[in-house]
PDB file of C-alpha atoms in Angstrom:
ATOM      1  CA  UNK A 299     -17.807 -47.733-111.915  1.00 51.00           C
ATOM      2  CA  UNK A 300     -19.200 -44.814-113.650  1.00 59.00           C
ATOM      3  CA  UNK A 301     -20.192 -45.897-117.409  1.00 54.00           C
ATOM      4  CA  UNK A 302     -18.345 -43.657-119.686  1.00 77.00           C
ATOM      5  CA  UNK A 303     -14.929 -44.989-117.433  1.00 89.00           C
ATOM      6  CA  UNK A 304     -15.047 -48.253-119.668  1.00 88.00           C
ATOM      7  CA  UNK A 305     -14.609 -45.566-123.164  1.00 89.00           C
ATOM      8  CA  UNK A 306     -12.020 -43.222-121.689  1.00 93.00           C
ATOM      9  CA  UNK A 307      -9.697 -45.893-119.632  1.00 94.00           C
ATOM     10  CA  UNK A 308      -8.187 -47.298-122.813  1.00 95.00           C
ATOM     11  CA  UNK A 309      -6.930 -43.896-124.166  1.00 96.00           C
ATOM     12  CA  UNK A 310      -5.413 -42.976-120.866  1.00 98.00           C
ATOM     13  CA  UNK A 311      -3.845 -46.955-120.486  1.00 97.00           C
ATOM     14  CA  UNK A 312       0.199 -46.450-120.701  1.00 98.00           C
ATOM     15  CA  UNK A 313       0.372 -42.554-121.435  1.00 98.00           C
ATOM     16  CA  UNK A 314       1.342 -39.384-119.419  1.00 98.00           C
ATOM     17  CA  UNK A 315      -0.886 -37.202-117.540  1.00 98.00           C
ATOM     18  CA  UNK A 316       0.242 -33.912-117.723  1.00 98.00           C
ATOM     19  CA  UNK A 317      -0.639 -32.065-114.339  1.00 98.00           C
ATOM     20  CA  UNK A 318      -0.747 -28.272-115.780  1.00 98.00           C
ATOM     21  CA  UNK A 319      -1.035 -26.380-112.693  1.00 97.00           C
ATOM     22  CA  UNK A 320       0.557 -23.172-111.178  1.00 96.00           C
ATOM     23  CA  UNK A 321       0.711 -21.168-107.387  1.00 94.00           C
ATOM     24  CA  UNK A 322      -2.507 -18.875-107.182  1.00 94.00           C
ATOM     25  CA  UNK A 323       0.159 -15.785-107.153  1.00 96.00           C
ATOM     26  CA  UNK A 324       2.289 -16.782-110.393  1.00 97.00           C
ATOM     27  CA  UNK A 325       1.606 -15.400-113.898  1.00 97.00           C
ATOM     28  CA  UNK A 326       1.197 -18.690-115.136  1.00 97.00           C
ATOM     29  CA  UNK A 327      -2.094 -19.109-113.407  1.00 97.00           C
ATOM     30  CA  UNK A 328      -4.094 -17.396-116.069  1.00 97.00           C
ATOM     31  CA  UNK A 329      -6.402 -19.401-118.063  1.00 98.00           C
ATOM     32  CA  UNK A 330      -4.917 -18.994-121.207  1.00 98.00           C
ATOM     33  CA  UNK A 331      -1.091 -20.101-120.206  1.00 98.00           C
ATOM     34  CA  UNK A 332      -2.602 -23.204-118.244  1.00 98.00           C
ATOM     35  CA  UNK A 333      -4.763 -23.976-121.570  1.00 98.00           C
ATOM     36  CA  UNK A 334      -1.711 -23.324-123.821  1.00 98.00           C
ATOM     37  CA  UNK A 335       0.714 -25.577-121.458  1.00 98.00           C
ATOM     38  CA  UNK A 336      -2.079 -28.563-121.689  1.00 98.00           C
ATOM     39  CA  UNK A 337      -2.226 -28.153-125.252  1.00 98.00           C
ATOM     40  CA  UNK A 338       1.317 -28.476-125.446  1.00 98.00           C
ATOM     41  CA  UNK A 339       1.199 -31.525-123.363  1.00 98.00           C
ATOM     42  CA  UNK A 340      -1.789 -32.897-125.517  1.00 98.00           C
ATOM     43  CA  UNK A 341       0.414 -31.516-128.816  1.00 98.00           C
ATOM     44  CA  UNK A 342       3.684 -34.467-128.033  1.00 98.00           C
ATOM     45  CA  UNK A 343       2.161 -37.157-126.586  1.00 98.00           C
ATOM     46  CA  UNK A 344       0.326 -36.974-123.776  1.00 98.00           C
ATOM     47  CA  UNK A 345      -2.910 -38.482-123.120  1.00 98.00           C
ATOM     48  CA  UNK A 346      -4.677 -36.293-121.092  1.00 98.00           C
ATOM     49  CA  UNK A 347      -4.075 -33.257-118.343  1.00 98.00           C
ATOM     50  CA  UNK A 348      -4.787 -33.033-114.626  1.00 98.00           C
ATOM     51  CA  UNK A 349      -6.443 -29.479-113.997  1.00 98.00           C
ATOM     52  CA  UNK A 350      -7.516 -27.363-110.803  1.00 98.00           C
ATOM     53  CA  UNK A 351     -10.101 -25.098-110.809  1.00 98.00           C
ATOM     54  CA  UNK A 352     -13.140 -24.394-112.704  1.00 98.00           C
ATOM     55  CA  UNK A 353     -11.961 -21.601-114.757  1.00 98.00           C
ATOM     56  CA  UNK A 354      -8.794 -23.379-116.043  1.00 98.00           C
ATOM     57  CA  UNK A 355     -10.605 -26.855-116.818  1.00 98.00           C
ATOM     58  CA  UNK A 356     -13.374 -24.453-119.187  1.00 98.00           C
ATOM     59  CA  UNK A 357     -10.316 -22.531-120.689  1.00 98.00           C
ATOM     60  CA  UNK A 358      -8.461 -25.556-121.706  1.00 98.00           C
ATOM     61  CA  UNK A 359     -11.362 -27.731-123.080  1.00 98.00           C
ATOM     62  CA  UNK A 360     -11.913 -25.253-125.307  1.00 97.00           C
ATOM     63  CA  UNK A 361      -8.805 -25.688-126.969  1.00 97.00           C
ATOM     64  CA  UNK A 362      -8.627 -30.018-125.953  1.00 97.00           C
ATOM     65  CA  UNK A 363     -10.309 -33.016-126.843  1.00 96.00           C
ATOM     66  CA  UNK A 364      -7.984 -35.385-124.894  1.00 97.00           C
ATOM     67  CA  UNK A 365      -9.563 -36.626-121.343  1.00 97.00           C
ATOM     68  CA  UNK A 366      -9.339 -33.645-118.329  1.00 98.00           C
ATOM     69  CA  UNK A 367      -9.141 -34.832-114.754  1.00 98.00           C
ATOM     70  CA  UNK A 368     -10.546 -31.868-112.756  1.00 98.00           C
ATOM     71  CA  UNK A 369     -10.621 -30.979-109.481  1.00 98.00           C
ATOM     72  CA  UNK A 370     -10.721 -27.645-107.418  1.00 98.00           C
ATOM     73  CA  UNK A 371      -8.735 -27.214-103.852  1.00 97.00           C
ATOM     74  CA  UNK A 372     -10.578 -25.497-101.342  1.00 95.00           C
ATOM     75  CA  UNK A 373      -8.723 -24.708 -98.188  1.00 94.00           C
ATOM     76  CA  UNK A 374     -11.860 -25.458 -95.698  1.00 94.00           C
ATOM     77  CA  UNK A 375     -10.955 -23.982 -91.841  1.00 95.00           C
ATOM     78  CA  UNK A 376     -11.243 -26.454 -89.317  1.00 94.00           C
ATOM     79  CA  UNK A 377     -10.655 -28.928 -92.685  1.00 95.00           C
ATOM     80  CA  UNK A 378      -7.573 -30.838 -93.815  1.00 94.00           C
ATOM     81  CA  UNK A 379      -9.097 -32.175 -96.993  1.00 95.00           C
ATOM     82  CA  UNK A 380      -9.205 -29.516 -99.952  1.00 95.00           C
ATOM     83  CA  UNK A 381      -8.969 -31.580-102.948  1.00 97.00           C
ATOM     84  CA  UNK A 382     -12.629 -31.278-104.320  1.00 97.00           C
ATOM     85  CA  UNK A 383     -13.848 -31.507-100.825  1.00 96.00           C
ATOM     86  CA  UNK A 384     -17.432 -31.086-101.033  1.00 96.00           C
ATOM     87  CA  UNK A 385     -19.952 -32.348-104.232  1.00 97.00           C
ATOM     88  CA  UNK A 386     -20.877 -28.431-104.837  1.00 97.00           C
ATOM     89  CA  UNK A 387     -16.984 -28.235-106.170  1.00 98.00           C
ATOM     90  CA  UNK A 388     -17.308 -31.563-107.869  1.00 98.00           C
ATOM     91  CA  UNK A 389     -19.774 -30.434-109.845  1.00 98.00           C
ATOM     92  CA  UNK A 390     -18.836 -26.904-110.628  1.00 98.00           C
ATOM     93  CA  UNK A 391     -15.563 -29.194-112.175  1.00 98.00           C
ATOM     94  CA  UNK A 392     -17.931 -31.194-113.964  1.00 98.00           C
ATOM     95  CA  UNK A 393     -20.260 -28.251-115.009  1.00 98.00           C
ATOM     96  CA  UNK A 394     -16.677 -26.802-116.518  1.00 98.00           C
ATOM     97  CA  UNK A 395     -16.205 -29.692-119.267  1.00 97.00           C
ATOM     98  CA  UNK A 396     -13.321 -32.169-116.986  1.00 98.00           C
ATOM     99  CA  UNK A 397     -14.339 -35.868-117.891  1.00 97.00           C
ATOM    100  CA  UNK A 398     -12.804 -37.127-114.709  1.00 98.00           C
ATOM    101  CA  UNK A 399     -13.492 -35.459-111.134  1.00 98.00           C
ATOM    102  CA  UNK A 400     -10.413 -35.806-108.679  1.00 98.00           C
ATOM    103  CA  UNK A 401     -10.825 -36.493-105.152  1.00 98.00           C
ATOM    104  CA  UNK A 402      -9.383 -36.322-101.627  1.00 97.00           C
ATOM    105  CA  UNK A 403     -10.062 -40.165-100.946  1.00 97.00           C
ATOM    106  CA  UNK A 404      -8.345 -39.826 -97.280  1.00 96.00           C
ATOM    107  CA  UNK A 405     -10.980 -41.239 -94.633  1.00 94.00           C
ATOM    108  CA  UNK A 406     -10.413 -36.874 -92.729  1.00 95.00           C
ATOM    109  CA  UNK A 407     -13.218 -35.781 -92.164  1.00 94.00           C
ATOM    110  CA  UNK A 408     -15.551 -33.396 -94.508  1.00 93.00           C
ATOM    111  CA  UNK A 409     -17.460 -30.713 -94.326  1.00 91.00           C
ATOM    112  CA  UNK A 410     -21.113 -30.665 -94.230  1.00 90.00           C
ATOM    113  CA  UNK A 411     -21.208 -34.219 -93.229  1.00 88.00           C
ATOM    114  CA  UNK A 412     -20.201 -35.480 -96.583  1.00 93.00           C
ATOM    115  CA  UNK A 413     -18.297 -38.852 -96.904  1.00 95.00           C
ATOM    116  CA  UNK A 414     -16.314 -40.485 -99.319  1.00 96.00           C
ATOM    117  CA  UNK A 415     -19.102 -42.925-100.096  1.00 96.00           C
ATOM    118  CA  UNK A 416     -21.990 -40.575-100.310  1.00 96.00           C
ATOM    119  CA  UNK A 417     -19.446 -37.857-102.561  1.00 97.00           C
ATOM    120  CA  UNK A 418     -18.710 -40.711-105.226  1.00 97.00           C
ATOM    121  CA  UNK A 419     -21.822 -42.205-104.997  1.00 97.00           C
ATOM    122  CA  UNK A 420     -23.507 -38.546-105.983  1.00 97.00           C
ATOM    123  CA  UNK A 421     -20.846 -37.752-108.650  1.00 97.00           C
ATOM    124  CA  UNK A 422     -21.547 -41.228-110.575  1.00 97.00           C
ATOM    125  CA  UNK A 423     -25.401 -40.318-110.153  1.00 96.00           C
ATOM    126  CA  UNK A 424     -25.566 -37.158-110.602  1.00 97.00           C
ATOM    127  CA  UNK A 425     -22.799 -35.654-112.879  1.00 97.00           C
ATOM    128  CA  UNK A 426     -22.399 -39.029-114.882  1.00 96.00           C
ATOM    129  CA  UNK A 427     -18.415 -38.692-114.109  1.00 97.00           C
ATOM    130  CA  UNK A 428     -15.871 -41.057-113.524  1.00 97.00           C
ATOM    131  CA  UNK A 429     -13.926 -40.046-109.488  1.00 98.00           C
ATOM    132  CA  UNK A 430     -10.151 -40.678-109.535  1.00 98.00           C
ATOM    133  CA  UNK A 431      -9.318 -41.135-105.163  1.00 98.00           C
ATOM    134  CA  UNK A 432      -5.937 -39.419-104.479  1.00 98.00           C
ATOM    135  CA  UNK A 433      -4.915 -41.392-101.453  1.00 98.00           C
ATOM    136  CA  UNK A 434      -1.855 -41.449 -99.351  1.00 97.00           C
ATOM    137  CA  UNK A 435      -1.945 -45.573 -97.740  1.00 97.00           C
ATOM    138  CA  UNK A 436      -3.129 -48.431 -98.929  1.00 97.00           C
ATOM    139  CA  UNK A 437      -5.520 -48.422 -96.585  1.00 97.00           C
ATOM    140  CA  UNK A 438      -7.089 -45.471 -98.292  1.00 97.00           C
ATOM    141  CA  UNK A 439      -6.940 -46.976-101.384  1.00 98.00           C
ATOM    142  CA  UNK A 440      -9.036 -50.422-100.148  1.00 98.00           C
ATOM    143  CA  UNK A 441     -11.866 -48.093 -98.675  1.00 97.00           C
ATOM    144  CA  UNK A 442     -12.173 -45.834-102.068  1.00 97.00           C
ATOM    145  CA  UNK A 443     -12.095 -48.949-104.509  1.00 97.00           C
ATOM    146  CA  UNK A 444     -14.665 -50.392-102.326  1.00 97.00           C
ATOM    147  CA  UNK A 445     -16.540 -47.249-101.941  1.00 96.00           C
ATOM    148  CA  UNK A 446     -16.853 -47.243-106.060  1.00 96.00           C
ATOM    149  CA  UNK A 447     -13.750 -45.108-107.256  1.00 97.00           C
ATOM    150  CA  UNK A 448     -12.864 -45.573-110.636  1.00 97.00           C
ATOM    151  CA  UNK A 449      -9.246 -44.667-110.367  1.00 97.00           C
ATOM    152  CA  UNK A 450      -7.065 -44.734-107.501  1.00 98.00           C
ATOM    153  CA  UNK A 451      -3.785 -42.528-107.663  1.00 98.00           C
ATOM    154  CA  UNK A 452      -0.965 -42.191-105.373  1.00 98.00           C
ATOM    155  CA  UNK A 453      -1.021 -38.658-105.209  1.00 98.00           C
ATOM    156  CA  UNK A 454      -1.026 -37.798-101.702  1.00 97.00           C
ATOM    157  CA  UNK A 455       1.427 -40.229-100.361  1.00 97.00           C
ATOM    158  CA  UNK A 456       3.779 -37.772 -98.370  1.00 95.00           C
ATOM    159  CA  UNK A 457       0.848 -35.210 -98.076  1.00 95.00           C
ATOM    160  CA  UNK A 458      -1.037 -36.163 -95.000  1.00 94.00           C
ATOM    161  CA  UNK A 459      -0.353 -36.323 -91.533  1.00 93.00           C
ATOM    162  CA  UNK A 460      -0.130 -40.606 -91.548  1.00 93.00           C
ATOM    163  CA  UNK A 461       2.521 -40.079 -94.781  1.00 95.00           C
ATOM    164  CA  UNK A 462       4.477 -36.924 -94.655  1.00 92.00           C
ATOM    165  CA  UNK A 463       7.662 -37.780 -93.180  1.00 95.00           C
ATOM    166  CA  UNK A 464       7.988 -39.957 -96.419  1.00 94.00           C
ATOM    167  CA  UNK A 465       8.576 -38.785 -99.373  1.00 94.00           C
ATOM    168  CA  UNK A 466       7.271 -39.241-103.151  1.00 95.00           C
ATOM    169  CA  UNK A 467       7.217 -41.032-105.419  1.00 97.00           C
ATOM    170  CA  UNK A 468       5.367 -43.997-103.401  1.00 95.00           C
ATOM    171  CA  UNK A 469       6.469 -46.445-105.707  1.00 97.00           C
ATOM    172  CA  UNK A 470       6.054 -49.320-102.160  1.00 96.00           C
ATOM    173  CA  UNK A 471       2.355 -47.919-102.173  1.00 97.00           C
ATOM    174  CA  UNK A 472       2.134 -47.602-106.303  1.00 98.00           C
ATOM    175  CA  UNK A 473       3.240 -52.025-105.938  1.00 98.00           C
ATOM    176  CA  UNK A 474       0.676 -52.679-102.814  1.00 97.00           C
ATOM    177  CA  UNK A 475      -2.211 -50.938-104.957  1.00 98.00           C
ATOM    178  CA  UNK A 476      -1.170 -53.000-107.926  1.00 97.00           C
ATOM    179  CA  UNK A 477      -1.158 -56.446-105.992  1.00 97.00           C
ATOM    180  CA  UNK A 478      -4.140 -55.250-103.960  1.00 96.00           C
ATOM    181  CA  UNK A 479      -7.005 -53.843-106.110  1.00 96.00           C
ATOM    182  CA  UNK A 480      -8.913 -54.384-108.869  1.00 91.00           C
ATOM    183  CA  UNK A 481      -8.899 -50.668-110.295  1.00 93.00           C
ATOM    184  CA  UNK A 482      -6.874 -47.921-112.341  1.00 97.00           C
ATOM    185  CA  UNK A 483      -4.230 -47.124-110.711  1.00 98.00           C
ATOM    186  CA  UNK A 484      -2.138 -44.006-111.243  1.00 98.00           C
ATOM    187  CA  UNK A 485       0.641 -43.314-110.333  1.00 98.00           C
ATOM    188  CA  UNK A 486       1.077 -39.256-109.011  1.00 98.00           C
ATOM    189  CA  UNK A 487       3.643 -37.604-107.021  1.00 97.00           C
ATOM    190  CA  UNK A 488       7.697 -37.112-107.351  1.00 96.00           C
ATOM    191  CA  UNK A 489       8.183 -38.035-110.803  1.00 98.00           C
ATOM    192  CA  UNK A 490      10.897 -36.217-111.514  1.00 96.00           C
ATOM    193  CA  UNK A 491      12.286 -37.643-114.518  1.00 97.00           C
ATOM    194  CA  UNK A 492      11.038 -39.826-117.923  1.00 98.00           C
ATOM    195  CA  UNK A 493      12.952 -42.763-116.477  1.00 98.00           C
ATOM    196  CA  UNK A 494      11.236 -42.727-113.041  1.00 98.00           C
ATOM    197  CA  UNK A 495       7.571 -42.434-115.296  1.00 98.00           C
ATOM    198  CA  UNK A 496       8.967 -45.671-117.269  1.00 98.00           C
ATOM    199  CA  UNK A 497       9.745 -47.219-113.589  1.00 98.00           C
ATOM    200  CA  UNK A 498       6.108 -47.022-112.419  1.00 98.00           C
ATOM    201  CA  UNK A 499       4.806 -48.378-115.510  1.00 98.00           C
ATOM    202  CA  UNK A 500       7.221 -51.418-115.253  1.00 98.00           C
ATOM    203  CA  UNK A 501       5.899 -51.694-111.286  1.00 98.00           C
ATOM    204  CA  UNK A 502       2.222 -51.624-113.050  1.00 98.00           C
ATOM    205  CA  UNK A 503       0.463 -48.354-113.044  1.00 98.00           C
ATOM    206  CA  UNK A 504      -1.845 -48.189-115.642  1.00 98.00           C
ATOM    207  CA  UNK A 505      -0.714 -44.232-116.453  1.00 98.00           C
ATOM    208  CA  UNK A 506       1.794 -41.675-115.181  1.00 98.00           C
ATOM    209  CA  UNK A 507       0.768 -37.802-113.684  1.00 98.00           C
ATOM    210  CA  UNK A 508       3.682 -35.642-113.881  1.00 98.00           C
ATOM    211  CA  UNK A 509       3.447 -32.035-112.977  1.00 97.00           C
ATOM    212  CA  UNK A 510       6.035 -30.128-111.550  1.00 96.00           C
ATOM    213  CA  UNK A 511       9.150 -31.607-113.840  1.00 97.00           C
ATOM    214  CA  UNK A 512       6.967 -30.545-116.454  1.00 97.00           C
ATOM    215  CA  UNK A 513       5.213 -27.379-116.045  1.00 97.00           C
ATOM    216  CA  UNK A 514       6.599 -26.396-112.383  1.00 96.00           C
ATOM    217  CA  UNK A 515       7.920 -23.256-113.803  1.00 96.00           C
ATOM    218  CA  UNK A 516       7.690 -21.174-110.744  1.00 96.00           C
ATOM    219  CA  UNK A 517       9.279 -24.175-108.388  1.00 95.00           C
ATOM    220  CA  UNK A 518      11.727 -25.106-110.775  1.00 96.00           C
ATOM    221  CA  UNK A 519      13.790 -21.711-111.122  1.00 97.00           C
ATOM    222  CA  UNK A 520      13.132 -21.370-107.710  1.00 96.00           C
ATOM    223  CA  UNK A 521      15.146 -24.541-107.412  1.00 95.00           C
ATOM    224  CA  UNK A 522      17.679 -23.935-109.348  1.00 96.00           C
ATOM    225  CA  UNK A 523      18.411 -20.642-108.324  1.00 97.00           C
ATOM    226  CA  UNK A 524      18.894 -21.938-104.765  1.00 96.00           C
ATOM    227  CA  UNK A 525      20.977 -24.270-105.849  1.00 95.00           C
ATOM    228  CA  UNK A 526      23.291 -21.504-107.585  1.00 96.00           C
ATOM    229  CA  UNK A 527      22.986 -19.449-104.642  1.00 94.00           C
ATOM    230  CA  UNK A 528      24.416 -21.770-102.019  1.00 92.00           C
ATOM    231  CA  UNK A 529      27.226 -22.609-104.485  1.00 85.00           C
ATOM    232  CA  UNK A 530      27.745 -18.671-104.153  1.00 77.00           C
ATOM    233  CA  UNK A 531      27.858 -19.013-100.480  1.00 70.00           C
TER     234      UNK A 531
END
């Protein structure tokens, strides 16, 4: 466990995670919205923001305090894994100001050799930053607690080959983690509503990631004016 974990783990313990992100073509990717959505978040109540790439974790700690989980997707050819797939992108996130670097924690294989062990091991050693494992089986989850991750979320149950004709929230997987491992577990994926955030507190998570109920702009609209148009129809 990476030593500054033990300090930030209490303020996250119970809250929302606000997952600001946007698509790479919508206006709302710019630095400043993302940085002005996570302050929002910060602003009622949340307890920290999930962030991807570089440029938006540096334009939002300049206007935060609150614990930033980073990460940066890479889409890697001949690669399924693109959540902060390689330790060069780990640390770029770290480099940026995020206190927490997110990880694919799926057992694919990397590039450049890399595992799971040797791309904690070198962010606790080198950067000094706690790893949050986004896994998608329980499975997953055993190998990254044992392989030194400080937090384990649920986040891509439904995303992977082994998971996706299921579909999020994984609140089965959210209880197994519970029952099975000693870590922080998060739970990350389908949250759709403030009751369902409540439910995987009550099934113990340790904190909550929303993102697209919240600051899905782009999907939401797109949503509901599909919705409208096959009433239409």
């Amino acid at each position: 466990m990476a030593a500054d974990f033990a300090q930030l783990a209490p303020t996250l313990q119970g809250g929302l995670i606000v997952s600001c992100q946007a698509p790479v073509d919508s206006p709302m990717h710019e630095p400043s919205v993302i940085a002005a959505i996570a302050q929002a978040s910060i602003n009622q109540g949340a307890v920290g923001v999930r962030l991807d790439t570089p440029a938006h974790v540096k334009a939002v700690r300049q206007r935060i305090s609150a614990p930033i989980i980073g990460l940066w997707k890479q889409v890697i050819p001949g690669f399924e894994v693109y959540i902060t797939p390689r330790f060069h992108h780990a640390a770029a996130i770290a480099a940026a100001g995020a206190d927490i670097i997110a990880i694919d924690a799926t057992p694919r294989r990397r590039p450049g050799e890399e595992t799971l062990e040797s791309l904690i091991e070198q962010i606790h050693s080198q950067l000094g930053k706690p790893v949050m494992a986004d896994v998608d089986t329980l499975e997953s989850a055993i190998a990254a607690a044992k392989a030194g991750a400080d937090m384990v979320g649920t986040t891509l149950f439904g995303y992977t080959p082994k998971t996706n004709h299921l579909t999020p929230p994984g609140f089965e997987l959210l209880t197994q983690l519970v029952h099975k491992l000693d870590a922080f577990i998060i739970c990350e994926g389908g949250i759709a509503s403030p009751a369902m955030a409540l439910h995987a507190l009550q099934l113990g998570a340790d904190a909550v990631v929303v993102g697209t109920a919240i600051t899905g702009i782009d999907l939401q609209v797109k949503a509901y004016c599909a919705e409208l148009r096959s009433a239409n129809h």
